[in-house]
CSV table of C-alpha atoms and ligand atoms in Angstrom, one decimal:
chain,number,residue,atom,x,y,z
A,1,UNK,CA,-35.4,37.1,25.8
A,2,UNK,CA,-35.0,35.8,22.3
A,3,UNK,CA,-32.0,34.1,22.4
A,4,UNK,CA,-32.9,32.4,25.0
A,5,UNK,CA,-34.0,29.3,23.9
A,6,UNK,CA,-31.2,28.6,20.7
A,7,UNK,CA,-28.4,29.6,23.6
A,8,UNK,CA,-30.1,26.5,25.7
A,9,UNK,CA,-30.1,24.0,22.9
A,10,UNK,CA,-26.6,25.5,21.7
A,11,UNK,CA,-25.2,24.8,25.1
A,12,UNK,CA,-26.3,21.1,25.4
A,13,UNK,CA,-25.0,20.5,21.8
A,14,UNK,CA,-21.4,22.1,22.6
A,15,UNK,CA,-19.7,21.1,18.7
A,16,UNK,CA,-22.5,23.1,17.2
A,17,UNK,CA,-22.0,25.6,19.4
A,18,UNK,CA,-18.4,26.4,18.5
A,19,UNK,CA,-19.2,26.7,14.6
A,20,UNK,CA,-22.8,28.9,15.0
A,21,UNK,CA,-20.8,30.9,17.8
A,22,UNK,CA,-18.0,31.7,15.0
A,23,UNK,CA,-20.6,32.7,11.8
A,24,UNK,CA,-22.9,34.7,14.7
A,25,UNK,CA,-19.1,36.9,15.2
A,26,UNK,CA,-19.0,37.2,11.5
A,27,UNK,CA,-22.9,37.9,10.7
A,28,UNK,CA,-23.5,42.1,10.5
A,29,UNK,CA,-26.8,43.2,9.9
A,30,UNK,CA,-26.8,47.0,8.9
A,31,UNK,CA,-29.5,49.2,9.2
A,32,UNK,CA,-30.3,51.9,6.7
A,33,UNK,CA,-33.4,54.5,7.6
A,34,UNK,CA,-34.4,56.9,4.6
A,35,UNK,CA,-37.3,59.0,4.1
A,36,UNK,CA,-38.4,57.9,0.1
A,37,UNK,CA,-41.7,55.8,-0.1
A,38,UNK,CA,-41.6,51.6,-1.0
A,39,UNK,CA,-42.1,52.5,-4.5
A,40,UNK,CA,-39.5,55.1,-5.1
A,41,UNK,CA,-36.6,54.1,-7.4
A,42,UNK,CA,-33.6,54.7,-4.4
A,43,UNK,CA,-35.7,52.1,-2.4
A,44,UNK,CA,-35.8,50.0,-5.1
A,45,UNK,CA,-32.2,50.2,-5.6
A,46,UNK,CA,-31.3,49.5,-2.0
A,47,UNK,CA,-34.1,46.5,-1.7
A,48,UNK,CA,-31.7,45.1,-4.7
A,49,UNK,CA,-28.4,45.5,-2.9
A,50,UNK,CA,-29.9,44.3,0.2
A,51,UNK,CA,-30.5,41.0,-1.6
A,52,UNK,CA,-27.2,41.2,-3.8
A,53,UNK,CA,-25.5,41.8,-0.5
A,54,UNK,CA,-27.0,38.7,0.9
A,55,UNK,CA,-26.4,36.2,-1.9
A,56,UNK,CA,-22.5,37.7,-2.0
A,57,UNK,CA,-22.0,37.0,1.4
A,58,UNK,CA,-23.5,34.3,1.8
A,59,UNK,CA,-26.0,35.6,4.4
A,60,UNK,CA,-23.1,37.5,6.0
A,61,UNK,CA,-23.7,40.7,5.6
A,62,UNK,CA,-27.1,42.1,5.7
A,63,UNK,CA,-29.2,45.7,5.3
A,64,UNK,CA,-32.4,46.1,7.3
A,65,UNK,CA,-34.3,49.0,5.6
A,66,UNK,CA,-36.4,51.5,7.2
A,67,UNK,CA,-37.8,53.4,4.7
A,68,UNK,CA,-41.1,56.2,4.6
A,69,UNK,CA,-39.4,57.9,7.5
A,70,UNK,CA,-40.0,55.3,10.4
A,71,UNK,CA,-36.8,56.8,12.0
A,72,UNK,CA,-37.4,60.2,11.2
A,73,UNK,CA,-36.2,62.6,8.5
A,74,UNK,CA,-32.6,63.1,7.2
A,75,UNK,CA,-31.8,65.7,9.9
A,76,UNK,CA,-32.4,62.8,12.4
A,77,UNK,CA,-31.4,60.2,10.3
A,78,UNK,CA,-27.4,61.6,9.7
A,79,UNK,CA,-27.4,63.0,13.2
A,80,UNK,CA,-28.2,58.9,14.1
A,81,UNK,CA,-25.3,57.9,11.8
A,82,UNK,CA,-23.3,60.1,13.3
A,83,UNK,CA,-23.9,59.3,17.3
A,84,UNK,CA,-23.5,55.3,15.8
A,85,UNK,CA,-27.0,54.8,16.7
A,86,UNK,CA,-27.7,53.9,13.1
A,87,UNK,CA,-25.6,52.5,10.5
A,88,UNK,CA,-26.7,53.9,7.1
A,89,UNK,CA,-29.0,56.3,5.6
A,90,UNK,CA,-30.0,58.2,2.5
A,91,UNK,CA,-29.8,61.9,2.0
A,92,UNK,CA,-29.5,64.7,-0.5
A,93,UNK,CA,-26.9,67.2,-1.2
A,94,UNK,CA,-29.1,69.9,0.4
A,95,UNK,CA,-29.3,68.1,3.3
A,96,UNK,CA,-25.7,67.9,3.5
A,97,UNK,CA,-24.8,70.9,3.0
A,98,UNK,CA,-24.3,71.9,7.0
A,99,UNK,CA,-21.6,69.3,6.8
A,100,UNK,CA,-20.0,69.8,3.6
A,101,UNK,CA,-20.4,73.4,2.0
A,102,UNK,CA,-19.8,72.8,-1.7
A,103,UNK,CA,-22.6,70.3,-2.1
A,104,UNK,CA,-24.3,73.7,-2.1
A,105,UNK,CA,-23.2,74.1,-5.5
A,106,UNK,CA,-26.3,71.5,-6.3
A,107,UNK,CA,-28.7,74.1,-5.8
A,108,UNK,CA,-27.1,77.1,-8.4
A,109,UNK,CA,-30.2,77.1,-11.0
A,110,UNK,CA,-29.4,76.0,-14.5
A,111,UNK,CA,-26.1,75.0,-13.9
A,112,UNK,CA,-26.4,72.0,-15.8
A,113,UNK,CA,-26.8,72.3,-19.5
A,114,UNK,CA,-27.9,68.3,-19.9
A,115,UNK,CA,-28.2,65.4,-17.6
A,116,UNK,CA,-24.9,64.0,-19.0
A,117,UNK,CA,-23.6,67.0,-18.0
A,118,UNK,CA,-24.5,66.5,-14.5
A,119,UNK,CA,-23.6,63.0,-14.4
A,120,UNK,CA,-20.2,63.4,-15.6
A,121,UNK,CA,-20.3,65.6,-12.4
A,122,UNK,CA,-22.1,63.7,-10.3
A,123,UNK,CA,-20.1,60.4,-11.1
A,124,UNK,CA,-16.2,61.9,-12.2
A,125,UNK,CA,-13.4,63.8,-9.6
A,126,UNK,CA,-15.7,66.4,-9.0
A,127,UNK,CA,-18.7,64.8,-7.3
A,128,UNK,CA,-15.6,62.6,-6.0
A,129,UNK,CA,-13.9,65.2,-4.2
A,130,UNK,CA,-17.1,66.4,-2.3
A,131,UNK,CA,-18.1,63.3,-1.3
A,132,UNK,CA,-14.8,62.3,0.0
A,133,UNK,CA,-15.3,65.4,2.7
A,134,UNK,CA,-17.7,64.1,4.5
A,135,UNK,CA,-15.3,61.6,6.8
A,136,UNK,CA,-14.8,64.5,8.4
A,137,UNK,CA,-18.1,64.7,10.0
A,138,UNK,CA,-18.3,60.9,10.8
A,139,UNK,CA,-19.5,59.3,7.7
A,140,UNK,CA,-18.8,58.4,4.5
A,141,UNK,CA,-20.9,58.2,0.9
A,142,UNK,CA,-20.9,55.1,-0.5
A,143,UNK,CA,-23.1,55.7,-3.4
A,144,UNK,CA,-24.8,58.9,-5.7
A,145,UNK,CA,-28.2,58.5,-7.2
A,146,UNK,CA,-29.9,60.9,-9.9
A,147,UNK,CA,-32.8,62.8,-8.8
A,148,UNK,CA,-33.9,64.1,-11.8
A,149,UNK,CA,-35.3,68.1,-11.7
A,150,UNK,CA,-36.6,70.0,-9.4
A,151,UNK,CA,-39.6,72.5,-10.1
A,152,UNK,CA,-42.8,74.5,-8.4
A,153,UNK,CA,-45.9,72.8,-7.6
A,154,UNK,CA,-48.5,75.0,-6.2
A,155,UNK,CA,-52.4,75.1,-5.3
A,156,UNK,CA,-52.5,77.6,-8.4
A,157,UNK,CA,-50.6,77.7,-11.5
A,158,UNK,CA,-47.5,79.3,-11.8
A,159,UNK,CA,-46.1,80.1,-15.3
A,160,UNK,CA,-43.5,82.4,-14.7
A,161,UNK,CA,-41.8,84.2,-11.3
A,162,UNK,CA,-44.6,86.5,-11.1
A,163,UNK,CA,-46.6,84.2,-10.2
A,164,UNK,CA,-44.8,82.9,-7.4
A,165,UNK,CA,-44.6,86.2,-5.5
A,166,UNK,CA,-46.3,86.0,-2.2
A,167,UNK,CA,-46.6,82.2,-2.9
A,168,UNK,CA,-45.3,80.5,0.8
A,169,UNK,CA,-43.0,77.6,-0.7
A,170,UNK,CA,-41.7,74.4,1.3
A,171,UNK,CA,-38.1,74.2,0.7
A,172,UNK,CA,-35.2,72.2,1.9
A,173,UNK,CA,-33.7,75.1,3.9
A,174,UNK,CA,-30.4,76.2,2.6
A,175,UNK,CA,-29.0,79.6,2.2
A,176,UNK,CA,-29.5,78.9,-1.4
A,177,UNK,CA,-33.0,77.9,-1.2
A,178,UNK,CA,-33.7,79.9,0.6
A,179,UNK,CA,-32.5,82.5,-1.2
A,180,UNK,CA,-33.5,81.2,-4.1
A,181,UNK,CA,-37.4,81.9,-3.1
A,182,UNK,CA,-36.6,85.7,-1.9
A,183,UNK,CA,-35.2,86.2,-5.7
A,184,UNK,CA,-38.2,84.8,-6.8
A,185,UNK,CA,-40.6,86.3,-4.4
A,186,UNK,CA,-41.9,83.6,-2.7
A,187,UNK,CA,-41.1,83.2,1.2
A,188,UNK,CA,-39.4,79.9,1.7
A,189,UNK,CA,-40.8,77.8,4.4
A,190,UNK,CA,-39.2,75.1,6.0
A,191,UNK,CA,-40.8,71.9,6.5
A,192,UNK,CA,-39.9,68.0,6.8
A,193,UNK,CA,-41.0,65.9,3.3
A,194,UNK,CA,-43.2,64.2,5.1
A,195,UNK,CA,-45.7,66.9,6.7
A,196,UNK,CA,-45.7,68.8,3.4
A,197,UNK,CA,-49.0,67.2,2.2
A,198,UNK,CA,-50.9,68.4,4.9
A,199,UNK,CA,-49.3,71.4,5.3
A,200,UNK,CA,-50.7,72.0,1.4
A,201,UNK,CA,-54.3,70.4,2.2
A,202,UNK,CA,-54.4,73.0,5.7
A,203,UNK,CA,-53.6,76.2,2.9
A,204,UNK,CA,-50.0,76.6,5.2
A,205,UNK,CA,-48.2,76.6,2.5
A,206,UNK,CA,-49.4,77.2,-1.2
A,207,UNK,CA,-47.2,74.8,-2.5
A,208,UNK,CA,-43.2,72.9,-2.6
A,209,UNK,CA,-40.9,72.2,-5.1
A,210,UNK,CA,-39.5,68.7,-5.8
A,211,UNK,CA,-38.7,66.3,-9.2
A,212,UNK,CA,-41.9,64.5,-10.8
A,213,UNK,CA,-41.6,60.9,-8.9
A,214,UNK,CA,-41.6,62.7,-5.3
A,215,UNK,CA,-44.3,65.1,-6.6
A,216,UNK,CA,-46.7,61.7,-7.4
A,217,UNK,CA,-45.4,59.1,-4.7
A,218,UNK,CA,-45.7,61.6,-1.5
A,219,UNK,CA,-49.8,62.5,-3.1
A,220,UNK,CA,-49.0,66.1,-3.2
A,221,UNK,CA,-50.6,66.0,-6.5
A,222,UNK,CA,-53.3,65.6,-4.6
A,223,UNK,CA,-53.5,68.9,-3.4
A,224,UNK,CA,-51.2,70.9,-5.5
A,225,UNK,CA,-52.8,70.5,-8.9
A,226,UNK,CA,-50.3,72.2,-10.8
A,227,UNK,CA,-46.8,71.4,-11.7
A,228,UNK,CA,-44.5,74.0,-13.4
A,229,UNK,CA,-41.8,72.8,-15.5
A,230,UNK,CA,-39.0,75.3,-14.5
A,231,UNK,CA,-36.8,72.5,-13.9
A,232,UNK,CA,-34.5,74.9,-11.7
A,233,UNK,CA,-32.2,72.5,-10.1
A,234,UNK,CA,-30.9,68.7,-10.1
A,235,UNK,CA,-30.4,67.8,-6.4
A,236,UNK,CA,-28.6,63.8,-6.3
A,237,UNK,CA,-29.5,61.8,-3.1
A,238,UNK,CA,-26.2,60.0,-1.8
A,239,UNK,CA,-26.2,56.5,0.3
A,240,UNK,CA,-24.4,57.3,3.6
A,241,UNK,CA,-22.4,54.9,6.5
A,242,UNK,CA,-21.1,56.0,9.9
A,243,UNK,CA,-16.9,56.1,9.6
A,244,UNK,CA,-17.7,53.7,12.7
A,245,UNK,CA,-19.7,50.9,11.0
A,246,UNK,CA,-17.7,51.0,7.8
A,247,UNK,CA,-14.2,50.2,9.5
A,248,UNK,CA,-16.3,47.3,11.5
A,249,UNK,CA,-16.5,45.4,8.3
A,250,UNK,CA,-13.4,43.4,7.2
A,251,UNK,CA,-11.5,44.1,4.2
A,252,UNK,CA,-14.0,41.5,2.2
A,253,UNK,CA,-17.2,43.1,3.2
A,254,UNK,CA,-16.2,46.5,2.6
A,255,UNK,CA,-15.5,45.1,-1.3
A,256,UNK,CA,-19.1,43.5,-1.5
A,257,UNK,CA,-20.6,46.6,0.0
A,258,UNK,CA,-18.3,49.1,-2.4
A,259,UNK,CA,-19.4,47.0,-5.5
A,260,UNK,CA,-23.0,46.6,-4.2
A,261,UNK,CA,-23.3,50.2,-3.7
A,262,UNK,CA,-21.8,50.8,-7.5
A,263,UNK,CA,-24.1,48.1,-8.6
A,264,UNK,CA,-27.5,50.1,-6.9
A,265,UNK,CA,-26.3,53.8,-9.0
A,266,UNK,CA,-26.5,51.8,-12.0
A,267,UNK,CA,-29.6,50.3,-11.7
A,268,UNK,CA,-30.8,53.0,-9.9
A,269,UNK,CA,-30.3,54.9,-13.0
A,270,UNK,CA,-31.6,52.8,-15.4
A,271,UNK,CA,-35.0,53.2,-13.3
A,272,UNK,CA,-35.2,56.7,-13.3
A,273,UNK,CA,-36.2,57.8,-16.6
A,274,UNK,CA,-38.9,55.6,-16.7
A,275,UNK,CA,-40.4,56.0,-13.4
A,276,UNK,CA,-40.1,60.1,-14.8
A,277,UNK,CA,-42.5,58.8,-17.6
A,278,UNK,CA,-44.9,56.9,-15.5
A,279,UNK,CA,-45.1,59.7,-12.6
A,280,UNK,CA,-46.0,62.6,-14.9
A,281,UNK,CA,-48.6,60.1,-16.2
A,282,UNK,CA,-50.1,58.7,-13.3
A,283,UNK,CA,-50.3,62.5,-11.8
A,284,UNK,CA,-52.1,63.6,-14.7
A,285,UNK,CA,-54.9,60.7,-14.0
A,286,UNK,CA,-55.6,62.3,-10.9
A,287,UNK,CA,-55.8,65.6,-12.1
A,288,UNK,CA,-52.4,67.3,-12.5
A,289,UNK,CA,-51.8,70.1,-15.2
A,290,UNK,CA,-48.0,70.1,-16.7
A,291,UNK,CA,-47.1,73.4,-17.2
A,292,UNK,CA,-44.3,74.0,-19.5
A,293,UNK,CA,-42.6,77.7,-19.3
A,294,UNK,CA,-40.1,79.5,-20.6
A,295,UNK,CA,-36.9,79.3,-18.2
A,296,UNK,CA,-35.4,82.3,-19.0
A,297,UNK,CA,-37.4,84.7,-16.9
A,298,UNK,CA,-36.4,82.2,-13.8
A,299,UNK,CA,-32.9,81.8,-14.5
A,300,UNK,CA,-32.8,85.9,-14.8
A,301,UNK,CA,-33.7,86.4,-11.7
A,302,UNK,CA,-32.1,83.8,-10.1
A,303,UNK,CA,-29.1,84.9,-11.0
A,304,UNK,CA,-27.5,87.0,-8.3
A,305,UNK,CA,-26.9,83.4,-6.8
A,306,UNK,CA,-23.8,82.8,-9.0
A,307,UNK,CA,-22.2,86.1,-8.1
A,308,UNK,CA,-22.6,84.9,-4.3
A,309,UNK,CA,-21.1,81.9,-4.9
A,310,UNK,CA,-18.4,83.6,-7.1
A,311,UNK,CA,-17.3,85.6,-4.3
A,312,UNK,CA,-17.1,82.5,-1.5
A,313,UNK,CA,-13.3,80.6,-3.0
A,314,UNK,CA,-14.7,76.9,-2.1
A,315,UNK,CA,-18.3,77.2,-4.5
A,316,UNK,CA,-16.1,79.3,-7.4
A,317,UNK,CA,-13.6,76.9,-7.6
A,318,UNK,CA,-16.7,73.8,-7.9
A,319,UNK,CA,-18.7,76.2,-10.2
A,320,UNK,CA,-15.3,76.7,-12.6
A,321,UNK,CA,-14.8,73.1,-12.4
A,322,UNK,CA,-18.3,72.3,-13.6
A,323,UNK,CA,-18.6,75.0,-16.1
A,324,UNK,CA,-15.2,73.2,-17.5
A,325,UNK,CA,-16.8,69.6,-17.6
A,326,UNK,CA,-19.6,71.5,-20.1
A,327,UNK,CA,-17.0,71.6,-22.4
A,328,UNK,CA,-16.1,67.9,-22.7
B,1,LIG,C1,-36.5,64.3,-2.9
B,1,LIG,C2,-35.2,63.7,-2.5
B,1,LIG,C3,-35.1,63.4,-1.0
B,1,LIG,C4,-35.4,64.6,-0.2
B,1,LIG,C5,-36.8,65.2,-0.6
B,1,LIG,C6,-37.2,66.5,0.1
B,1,LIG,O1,-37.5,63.4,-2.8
B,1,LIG,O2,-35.0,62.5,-3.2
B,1,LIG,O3,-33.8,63.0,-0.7
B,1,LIG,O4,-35.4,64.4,1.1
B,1,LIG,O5,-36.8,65.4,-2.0
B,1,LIG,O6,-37.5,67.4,-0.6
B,1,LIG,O7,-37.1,66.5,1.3
């Protein structure tokens, strides 16, 4: 219906219509769905290439965002990448794990002894060769963003695992997660990000587990008062494209996009640290209590995990690899 009216005037003005017909062909709009607020740092990042991508290409290659989860969580989001009923999303390691098994190795507790550490990882051959083994499912990562720490936040405060037992957590579920929560006590519950606040406020759960900027821009701090500095895990979140809309583009647009996408990590890091700062600060106006612990105690009894993953080839071969990077 639309179109109707510019295909009339295009027809009477035939000239015209032979040049707008040829930079319609080349026009692609993309559209990316994620599940992170306006104001979270990834959004910000992507608004940027969005507009990078625009002035690069001169207006020829475009992202339409859908962010808050408009189309849904990342279970529905990849599942739409995949089926080529959407072209990009956003999503973490966890919830890529069904599709690639060794980005399990993001959830080990404590296996990070620095956030360079991780980002040598997360941005060298090792977070490389993950990445790369996703194609196989139908998509492919085009960029990695930090994420920071994950720890407890609960209705009551938690200061070390004993606390936690009986505690009904929202978790990402994973074997590791979930696992992670029967080690600790606590019965993992699975629930999408964005029913977690009222699943808090409603006393279904007695708390989650997620970095500081989630923690403040999703309001749970609204009704989970306390956040526990265990600082277990450091889950990235990866920008993802269908296999199908990537080998659309020509051999140009795949370049802008490639160093649009390199662009967003950078800046997207740059943001983070800050927006740490700012979170933890705004929380605490409305209410929140920090609570710093002493780790060991969680990273005891969390860890059985790294004999299961010593036993499984894939995840011991990863771990090895990432206990090696330590080193450099
Ligand atoms: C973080 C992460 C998201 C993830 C969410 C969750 O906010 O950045 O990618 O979906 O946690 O716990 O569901």
């Amino acid at each position: 219906m639309k179109f109707k009216p510019l295909l009339t005037s295009l027809c009477v003005t035939l000239p015209l219509f032979a040049v707008s017909m040829d930079s319609l062909a080349a026009k692609v709009t993309l559209k990316l769905a994620h599940n992170l607020d306006q104001s979270h740092v990834v959004h910000q990042a992507l608004d940027k290439m969005a507009k990078d991508l625009k002035e690069k290409s001169n207006g020829e290659l475009n992202l339409r965002i859908y962010p808050s989860s408009q189309m849904g969580g990342p279970r529905e989001t990849v599942e739409m990448v995949q089926n080529n009923a959407l072209e990009m999303t956003k999503a973490s390691a966890s919830e890529l794990e069904p599709f690639v098994s060794e980005f399990a190795i993001f959830s080990l507790p404590y296996l990070f002894t620095d956030e360079d550490h991780f980002k040598r990882v997360l941005y060298g051959p090792i977070g490389e060769q993950i990445t790369a083994k996703t194609t196989d499912s139908g998509f492919k990562i085009i960029a990695s963003y930090v994420a920071g720490t994950r720890s407890f936040y609960t209705k009551k405060p938690v200061h070390s695992p004993e606390d936690l037992k009986g505690l009904k957590i929202r978790v990402v579920p994973t074997p590791t997660t979930n696992k992670s929560m029967e080690l600790l006590g606590a019965s993992p519950v699975p629930i999408p990000f964005g029913e977690v606040y009222t699943a808090i406020q409603q006393g279904v759960i007695d708390g989650a587990e997620n970095n500081i900027p989630s923690y403040y821009q999703t309001r749970h701090v609204e009704v989970a008062k306390f956040y526990t500095m265990d600082e277990r895990v450091s889950v990235p979140d990866y920008l993802v494209i269908s296999n199908n809309a990537w080998n659309k583009l020509s051999k140009e647009q795949q370049e802008l996009l490639m160093q649009a996408s390199k662009d967003s990590e950078v800046f997207q890091q740059k943001l983070w640290d800050e927006e740490v700062i700012r979170s933890k600060a705004e929380s605490e106006k409305l209410g929140a209590t920090f609570i710093e612990v002493d780790k060991k105690p969680f990273r005891d009894a969390l860890a059985p995990i790294y004999d299961d993953f010593a036993k499984d080839p894939n995840l011991s071969k990863v771990m090895d690899a990432i206990k090696a990077e330590e080193q450099k």
